[in-house]
Coordinates of C-alpha atoms in Angstrom, one line a residue:
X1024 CA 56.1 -48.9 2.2
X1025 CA 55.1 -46.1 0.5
X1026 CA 57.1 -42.4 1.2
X1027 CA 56.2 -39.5 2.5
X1028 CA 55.6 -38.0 -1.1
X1029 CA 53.2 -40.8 -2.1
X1030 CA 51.5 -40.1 1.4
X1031 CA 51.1 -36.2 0.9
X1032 CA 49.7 -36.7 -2.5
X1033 CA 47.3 -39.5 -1.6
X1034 CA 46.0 -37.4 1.0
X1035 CA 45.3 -34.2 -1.1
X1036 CA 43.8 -36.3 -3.5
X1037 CA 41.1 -37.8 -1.2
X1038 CA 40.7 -33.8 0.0
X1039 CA 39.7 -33.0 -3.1
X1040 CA 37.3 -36.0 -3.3
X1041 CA 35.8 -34.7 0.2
X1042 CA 35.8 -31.3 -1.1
X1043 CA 33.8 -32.4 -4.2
X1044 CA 31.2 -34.5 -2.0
X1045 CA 30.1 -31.5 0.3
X1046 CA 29.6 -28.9 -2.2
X1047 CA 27.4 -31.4 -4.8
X1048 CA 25.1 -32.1 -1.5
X1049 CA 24.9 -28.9 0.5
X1050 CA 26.0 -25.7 -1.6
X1051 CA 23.5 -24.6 -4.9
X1052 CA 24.4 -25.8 -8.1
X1053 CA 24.5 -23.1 -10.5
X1054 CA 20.7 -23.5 -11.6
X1055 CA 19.7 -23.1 -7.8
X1056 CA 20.8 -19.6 -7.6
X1057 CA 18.5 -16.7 -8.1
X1058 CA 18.9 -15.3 -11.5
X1059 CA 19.6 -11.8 -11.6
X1060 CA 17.5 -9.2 -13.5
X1061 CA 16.6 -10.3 -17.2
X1062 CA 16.8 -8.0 -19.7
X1063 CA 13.4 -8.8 -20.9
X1064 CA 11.9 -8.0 -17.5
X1065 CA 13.6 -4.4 -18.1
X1066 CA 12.4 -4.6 -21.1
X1067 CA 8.5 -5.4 -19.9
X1068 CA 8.6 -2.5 -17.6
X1069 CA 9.8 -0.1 -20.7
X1070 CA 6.9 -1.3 -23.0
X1071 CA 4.4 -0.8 -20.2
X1072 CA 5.7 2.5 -20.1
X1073 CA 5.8 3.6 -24.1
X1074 CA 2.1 2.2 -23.8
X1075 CA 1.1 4.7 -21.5
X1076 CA 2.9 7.5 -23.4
X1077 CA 0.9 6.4 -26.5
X1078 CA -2.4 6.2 -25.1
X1079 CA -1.3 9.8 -23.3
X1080 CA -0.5 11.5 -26.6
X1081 CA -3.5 9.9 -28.4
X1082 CA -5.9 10.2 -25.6
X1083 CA -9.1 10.5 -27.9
X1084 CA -8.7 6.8 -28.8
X1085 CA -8.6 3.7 -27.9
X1086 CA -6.0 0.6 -28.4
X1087 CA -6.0 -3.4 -28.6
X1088 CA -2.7 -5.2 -27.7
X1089 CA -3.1 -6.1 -31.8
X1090 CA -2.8 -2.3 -32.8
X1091 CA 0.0 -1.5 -30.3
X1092 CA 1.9 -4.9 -32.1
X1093 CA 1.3 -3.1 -35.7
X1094 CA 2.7 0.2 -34.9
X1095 CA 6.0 0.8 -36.1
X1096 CA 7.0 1.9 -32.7
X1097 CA 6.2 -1.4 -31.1
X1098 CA 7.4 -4.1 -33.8
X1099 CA 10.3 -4.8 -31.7
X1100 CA 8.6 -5.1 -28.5
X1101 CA 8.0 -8.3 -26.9
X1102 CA 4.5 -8.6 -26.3
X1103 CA 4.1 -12.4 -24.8
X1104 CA 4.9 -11.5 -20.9
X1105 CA 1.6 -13.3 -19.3
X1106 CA 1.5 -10.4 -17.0
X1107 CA 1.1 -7.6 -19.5
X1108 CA -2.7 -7.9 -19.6
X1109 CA -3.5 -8.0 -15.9
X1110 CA -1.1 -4.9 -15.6
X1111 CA -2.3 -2.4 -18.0
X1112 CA -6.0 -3.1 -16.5
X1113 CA -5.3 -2.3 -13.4
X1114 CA -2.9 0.7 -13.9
X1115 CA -4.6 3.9 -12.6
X1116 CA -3.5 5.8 -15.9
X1117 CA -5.4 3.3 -17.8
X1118 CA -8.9 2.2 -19.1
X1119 CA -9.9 -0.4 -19.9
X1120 CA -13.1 -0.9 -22.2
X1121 CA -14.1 -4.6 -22.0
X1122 CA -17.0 -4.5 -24.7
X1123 CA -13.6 -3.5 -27.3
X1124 CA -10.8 -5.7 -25.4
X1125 CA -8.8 -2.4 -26.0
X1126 CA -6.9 0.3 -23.6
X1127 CA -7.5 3.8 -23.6
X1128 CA -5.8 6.8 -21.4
X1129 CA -7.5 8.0 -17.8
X1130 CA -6.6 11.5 -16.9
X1131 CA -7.5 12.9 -13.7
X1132 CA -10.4 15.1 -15.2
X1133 CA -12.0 14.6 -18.8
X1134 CA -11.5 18.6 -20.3
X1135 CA -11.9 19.3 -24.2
X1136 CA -12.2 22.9 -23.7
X1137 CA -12.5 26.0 -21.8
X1138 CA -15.6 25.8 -21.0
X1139 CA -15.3 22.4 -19.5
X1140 CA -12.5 23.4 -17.3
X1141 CA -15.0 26.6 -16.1
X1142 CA -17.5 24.2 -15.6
X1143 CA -15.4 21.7 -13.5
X1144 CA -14.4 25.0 -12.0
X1145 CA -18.0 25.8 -10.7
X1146 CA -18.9 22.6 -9.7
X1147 CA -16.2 22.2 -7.5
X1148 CA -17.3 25.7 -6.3
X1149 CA -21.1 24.6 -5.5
X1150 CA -19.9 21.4 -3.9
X1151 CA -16.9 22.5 -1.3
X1152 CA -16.2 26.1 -2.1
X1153 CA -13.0 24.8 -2.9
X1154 CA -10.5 25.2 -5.9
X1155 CA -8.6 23.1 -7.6
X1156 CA -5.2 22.2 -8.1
X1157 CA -3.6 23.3 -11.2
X1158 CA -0.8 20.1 -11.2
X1159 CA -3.8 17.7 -11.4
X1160 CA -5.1 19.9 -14.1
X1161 CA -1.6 19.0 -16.2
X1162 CA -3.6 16.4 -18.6
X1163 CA -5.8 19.0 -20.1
X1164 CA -3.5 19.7 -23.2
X1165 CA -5.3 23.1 -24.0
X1166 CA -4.6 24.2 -20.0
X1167 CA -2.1 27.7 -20.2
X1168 CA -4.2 28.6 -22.4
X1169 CA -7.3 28.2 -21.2
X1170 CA -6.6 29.4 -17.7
X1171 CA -5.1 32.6 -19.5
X1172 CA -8.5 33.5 -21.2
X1173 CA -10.5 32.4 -18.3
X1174 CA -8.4 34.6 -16.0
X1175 CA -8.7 37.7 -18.7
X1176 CA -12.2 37.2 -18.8
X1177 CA -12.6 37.8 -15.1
X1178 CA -14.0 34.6 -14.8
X1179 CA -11.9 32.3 -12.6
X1180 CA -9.6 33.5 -9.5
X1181 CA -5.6 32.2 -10.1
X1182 CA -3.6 32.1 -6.8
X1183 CA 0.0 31.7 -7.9
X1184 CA 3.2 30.9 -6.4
X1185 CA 6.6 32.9 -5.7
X1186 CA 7.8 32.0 -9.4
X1187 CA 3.9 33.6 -10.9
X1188 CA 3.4 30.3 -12.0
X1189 CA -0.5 29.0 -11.1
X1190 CA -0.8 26.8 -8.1
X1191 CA -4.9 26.6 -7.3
X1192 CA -7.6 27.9 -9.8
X1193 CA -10.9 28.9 -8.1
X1194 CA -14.3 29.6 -9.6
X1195 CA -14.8 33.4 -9.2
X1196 CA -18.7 33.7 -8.1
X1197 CA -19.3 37.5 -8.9
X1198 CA -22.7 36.5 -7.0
X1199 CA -20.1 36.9 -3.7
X1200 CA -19.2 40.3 -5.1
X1201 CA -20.1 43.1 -2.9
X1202 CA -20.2 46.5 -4.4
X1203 CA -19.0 49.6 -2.5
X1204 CA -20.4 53.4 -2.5
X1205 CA -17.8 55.7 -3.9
X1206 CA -18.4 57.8 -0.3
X1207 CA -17.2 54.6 1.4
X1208 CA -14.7 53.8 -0.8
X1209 CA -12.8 57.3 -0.1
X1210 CA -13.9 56.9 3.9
X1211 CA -12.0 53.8 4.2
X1212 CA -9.0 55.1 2.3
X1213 CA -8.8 58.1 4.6
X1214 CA -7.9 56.3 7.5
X1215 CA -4.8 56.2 8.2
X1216 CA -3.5 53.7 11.3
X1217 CA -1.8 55.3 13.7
X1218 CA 1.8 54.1 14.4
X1219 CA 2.7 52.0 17.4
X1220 CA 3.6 55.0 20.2
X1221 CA 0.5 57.0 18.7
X1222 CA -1.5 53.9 19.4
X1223 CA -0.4 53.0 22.9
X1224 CA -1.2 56.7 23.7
X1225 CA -4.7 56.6 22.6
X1226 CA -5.4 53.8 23.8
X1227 CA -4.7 54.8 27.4
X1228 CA -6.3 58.1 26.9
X1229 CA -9.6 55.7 26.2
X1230 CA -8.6 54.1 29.7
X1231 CA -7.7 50.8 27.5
X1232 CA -4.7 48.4 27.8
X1233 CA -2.6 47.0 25.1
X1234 CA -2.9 43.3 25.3
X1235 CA 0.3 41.6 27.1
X1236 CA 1.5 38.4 26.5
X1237 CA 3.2 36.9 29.3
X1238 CA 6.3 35.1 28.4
X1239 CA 6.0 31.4 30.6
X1240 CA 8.8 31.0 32.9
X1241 CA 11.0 28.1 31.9
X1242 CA 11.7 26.0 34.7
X1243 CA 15.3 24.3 34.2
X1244 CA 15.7 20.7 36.0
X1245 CA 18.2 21.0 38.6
X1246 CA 21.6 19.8 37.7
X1247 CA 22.7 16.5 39.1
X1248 CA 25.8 17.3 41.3
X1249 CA 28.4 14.7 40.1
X1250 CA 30.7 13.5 42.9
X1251 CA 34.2 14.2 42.6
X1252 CA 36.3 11.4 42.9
X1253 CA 39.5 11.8 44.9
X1254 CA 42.5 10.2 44.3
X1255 CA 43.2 7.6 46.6
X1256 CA 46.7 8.5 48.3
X1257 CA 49.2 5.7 48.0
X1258 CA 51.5 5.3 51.0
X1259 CA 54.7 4.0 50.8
X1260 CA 55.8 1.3 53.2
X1261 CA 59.2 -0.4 54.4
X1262 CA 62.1 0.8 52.8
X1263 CA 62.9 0.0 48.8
X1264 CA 66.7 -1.0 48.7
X1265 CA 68.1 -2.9 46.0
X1266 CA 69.0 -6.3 47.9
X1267 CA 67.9 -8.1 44.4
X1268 CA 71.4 -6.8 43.2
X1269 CA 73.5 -7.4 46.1
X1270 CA 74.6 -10.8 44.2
X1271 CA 76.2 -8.9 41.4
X1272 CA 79.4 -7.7 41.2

């Protein structure tokens, strides 16, 4: 008969065995589990990105996926990704000219000069009376400075924010311009608003009111009158002796 040494080591043999069993039929094997992040897929997303800076900072020309290889810039890129195509095309920063196969770089408005950006100016002026927004202006490389001559010139309106940087630029339609009398110019600078007592007093001496606003009366919900709970009074009955210890000595 075998001991109880062979037995204990017999049975954590055939544990093991069991232990073996489950986890080849019901847990992953190692090529079942999601992979993590690849490096290459990092490194898909980065060359997707340096494309775009290229075509940005050579926006006056256009690219095949053959040129961007032969740049010196791009010789260590990996270029086989099947994706890459499909997602330059249908990038918003991008266009894509079928006739050439080739990529070029989409900014918000096409500007080349000043007078472009007065002219985009003035359309938008004609169309909406509306301006435009100087951060979707921030393609135009020749921007500050244009908006700086335009504004000298008298010939665009700059609103700017609490830093005086520009925020909206707005065509300025001298057409709109109304031009003042010098006699008018020094009658409306010769009034002078009275202050607020000098006001009300004038105003009832005209048999006018000053207009009241009447503050609405909050109504509060009434409060919910919570019961007070009383302590339920105990009342001792019999008489406690200690009997249990009349055993003891």
């Amino acid at each position: 008969m075998a001991s109880l040494k062979d037995q204990a080591a017999a049975f954590r043999k055939r544990e093991r065995e069991l232990d073996t069993s489950f986890q080849k039929k019901f847990l992953p094997t190692q090529t079942d589990v999601p992979r993590p992040l690849l490096p290459t897929d990092v490194n898909f997303n980065l060359l997707v990105f340096n494309i775009l800076e290229h075509l940005k900072d050579h926006r006056d020309k256009s690219f095949t996926i053959d040129d961007f290889k032969a740049l010196k810039a791009f010789q260590s890129a990996d270029f086989s990704h099947p994706s890459l195509l499909d997602v330059l095309k249908t990038n918003p920063r991008i266009e894509y000219l079928s006739d050439k196969n080739a990529f070029t770089y989409r900014p918000n408005y096409k500007l080349n000069s000043k007078e472009d950006l007065l002219n985009l100016l003035r359309q938008a002026h004609l169309d909406s009376c509306d301006g435009i927004d100087y951060s979707t202006l921030k393609d135009f490389p020749l921007l500050q400075p244009s908006v700086a001559d335009l504004e000298r010139e008298n010939l665009i309106l700059v609103i700017k924010d609490s830093k005086n940087l520009p925020k909206m630029l707005f065509y300025n339609d001298t057409s709109m311009s109304v031009s003042m009398s010098q006699e008018f110019q020094e009658l409306w600078k010769s009034i002078v608003p009275p202050n607020e007592m000098e006001l009300k007093r004038q105003l009832n001496a005209a048999g006018l009111r000053e207009t009241q606003v009447e503050a609405k009366e909050v109504v509060k919900p009434p409060l919910k009158q919570v019961q007070s709970r009383k302590k339920r009074k105990t009342t001792k009955t019999g008489n406690r002796t200690n009997k249990h210890l009349e055993d003891f000595d």
